[in-house]
Tab-separated table of C-alpha atoms in Angstrom:
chain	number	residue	atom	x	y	z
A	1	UNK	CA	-138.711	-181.525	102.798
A	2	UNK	CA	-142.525	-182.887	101.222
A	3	UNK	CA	-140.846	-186.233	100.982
A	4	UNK	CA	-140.600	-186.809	105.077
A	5	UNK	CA	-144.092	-186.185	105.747
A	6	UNK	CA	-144.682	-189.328	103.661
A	7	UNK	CA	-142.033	-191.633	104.978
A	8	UNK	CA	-140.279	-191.512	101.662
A	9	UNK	CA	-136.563	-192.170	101.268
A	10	UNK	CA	-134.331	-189.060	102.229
A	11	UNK	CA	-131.965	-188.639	99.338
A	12	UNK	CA	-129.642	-185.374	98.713
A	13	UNK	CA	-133.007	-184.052	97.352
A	14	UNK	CA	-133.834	-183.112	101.082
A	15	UNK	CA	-130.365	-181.124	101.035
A	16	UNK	CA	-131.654	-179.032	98.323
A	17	UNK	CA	-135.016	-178.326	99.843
A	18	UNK	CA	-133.284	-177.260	102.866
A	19	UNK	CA	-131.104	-174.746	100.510
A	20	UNK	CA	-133.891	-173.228	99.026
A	21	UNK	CA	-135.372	-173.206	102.535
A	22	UNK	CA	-132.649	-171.089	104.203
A	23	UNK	CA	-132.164	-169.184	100.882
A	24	UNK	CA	-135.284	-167.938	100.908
A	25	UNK	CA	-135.670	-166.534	104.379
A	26	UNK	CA	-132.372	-164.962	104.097
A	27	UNK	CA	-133.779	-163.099	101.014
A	28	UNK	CA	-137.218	-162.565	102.305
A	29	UNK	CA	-136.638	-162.674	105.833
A	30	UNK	CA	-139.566	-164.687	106.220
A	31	UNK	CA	-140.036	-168.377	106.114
A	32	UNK	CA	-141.827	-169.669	103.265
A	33	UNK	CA	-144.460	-171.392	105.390
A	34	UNK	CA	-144.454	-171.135	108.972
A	35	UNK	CA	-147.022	-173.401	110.835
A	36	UNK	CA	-146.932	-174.364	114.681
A	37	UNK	CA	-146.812	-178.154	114.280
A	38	UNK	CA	-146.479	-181.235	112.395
A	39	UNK	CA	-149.666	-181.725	111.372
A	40	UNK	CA	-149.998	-178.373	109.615
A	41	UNK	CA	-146.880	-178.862	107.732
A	42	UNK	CA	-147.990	-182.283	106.409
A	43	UNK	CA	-151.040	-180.942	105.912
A	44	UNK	CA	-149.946	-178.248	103.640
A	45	UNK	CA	-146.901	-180.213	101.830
A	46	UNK	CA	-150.194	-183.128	100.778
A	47	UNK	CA	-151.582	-179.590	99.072
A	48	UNK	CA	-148.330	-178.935	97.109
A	49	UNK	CA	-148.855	-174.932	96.445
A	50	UNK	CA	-146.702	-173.091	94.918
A	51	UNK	CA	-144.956	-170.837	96.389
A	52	UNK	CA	-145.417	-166.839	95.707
A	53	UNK	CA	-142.275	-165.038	94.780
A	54	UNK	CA	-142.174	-162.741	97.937
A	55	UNK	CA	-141.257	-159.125	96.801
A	56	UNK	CA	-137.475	-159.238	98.527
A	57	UNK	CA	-136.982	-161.256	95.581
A	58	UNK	CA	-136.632	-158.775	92.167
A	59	UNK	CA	-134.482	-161.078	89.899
A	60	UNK	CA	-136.335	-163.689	88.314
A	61	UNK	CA	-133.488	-165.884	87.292
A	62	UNK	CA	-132.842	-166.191	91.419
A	63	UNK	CA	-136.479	-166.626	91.569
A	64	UNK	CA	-136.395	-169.749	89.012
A	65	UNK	CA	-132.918	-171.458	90.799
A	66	UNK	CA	-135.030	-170.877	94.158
A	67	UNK	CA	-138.457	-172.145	93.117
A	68	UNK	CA	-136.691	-174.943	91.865
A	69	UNK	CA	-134.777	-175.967	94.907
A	70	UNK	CA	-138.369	-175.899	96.424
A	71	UNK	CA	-140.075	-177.957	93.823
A	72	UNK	CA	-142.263	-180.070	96.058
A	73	UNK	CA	-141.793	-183.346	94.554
A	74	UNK	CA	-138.398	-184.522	94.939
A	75	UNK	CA	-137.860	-186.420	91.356
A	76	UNK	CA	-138.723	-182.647	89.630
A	77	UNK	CA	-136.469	-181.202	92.100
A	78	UNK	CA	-133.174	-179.423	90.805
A	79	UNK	CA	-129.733	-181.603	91.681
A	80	UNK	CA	-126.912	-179.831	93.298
A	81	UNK	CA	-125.033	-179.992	89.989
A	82	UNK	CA	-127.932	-179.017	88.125
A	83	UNK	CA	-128.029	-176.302	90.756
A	84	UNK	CA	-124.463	-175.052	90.069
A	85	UNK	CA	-125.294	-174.868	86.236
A	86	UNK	CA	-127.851	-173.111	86.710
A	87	UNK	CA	-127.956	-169.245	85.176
A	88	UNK	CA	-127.817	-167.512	88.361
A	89	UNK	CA	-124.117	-169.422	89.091
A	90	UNK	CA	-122.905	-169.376	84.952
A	91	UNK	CA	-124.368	-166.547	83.546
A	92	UNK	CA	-123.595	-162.718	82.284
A	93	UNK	CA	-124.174	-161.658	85.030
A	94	UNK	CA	-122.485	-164.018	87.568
A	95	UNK	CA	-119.499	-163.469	85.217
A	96	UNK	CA	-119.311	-159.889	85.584
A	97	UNK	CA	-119.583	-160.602	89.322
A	98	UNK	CA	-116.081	-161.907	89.601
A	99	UNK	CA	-113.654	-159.522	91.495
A	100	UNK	CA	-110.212	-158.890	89.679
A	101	UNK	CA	-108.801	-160.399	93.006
A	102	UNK	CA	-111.051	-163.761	92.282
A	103	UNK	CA	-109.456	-164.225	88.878
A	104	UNK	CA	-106.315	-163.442	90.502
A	105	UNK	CA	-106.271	-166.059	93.015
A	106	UNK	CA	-107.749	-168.224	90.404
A	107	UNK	CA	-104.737	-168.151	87.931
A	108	UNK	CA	-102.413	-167.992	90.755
A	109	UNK	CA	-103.802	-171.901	91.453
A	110	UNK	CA	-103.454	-172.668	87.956
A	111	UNK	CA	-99.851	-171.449	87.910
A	112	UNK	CA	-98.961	-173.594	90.845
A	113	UNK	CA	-100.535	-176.360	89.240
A	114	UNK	CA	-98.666	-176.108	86.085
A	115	UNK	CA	-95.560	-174.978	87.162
A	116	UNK	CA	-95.022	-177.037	90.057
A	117	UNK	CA	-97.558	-179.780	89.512
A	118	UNK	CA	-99.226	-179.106	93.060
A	119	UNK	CA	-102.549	-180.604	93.924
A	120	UNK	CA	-105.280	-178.064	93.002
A	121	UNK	CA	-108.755	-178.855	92.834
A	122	UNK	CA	-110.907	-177.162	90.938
A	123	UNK	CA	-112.780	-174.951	92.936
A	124	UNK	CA	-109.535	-173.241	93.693
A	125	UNK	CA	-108.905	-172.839	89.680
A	126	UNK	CA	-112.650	-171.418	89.330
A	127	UNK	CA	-113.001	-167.939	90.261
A	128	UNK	CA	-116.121	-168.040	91.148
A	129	UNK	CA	-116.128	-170.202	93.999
A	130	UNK	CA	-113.247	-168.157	95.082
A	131	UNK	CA	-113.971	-166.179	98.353
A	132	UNK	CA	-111.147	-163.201	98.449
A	133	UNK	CA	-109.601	-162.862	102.401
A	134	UNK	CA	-110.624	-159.413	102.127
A	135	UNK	CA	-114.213	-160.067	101.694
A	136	UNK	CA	-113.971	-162.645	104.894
A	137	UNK	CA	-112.270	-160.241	106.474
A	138	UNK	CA	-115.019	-157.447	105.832
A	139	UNK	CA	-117.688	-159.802	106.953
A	140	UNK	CA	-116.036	-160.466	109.906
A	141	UNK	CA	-115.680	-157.526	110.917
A	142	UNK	CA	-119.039	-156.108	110.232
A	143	UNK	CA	-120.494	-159.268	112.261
A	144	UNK	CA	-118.343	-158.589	115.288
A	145	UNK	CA	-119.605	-154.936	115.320
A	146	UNK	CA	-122.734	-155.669	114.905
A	147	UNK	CA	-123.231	-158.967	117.088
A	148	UNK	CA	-125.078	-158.672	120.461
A	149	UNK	CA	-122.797	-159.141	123.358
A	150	UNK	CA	-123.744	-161.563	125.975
A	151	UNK	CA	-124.730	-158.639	128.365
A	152	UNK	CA	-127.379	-157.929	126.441
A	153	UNK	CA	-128.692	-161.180	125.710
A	154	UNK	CA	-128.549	-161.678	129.278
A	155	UNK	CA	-130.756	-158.172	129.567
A	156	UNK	CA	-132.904	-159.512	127.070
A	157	UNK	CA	-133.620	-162.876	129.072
A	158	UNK	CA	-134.406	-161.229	132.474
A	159	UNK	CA	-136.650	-158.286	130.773
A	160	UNK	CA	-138.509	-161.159	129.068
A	161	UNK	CA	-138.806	-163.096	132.563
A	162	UNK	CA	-140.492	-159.767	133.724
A	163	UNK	CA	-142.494	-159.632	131.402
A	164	UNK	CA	-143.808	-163.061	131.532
A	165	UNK	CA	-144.151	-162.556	135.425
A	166	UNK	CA	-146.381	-159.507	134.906
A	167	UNK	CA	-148.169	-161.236	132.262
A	168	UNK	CA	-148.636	-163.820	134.842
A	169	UNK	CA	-150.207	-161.573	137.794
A	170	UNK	CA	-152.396	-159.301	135.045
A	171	UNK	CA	-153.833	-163.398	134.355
A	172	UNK	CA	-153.817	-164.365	137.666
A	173	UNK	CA	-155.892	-160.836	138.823
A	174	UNK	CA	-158.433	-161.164	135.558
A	175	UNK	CA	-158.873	-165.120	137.418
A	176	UNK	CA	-159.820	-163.553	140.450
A	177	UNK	CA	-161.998	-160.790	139.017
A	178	UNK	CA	-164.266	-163.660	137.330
A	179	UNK	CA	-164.685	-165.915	140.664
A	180	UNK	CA	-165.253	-162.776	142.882
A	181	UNK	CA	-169.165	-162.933	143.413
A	182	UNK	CA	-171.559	-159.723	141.630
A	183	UNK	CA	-172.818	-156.961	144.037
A	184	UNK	CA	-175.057	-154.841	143.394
């Protein structure tokens, strides 16, 4: 977060930054400023641009919760509460987001809660912070298909030690090459 580049106080503020961070490269797939060191960073956060809305990004309400959560100076910053409230959590459209087996899990928790007085808090009584087992399960399942196996990260290591090998001879032979003497 801007804030740590000036040795200001790390609050929950930084938590939110670091949100909007990962938010937006899982969105855009890109980060939304990638420098090489410190100094760049610091550099850029003491220049406070805004950030452009990459093109991933089509729905300007997400585009208002995310350039908020990235608001460079931490008191104008969005709160995690404030966050939650926000339209792209609460409104029509979030709503109509809600799976019939969300709302049915949802009243099922406030059934056991009234009939039996059991402890329910209430993210298990809002349906929208309700993730269905089938949807973990479906996510699961796609990941393990799709997930590298070790072989080929393995496969991936040694091809890139080749390649940084050959790199190193095709440098080492353009070395030689200048210190060999001209003859004409």
């Amino acid at each position: 977060a801007p804030e740590l580049f000036n040795n200001q106080a790390a609050t929950q503020k930084v938590d939110i930054f670091a949100t909007g961070i990962t938010f937006y490269r899982l969105l855009a797939h890109i980060y939304p400023m990638d420098y090489q060191n410190f100094h760049d960073y610091q550099m850029a956060y003491q220049d406070t641009p805004p950030y452009m809305k990459p093109t991933e990004i089509k729905d300007p309400i997400l585009w208002d919760l995310l350039s908020k959560m990235l608001e460079f100076d931490p008191i104008k910053r969005i709160t995690a509460s404030e966050a939650l409230e926000h339209e792209y959590f609460t409104g029509p459209e979030a709503i109509d987001d809600i799976s019939p087996e969300q709302r049915q899990l949802a009243e099922q928790a406030q059934a056991r809660q009234q009939d039996i007085n059991e402890d329910i808090r209430e993210y298990e009584i809002n349906p929208q912070s309700i993730v269905p087992e089938s949807v973990i399960k479906k996510f699961l399942i796609g990941y393990i298909q799709h997930k590298p196996s070790k072989q080929s990260f393995e496969e991936r290591d040694k091809e890139q030690k080749y390649n940084d090998s050959f790199k190193d001879i095709l440098h080492q032979e353009e070395q030689e090459k200048q210190n060999e003497p001209y003859i004409n």
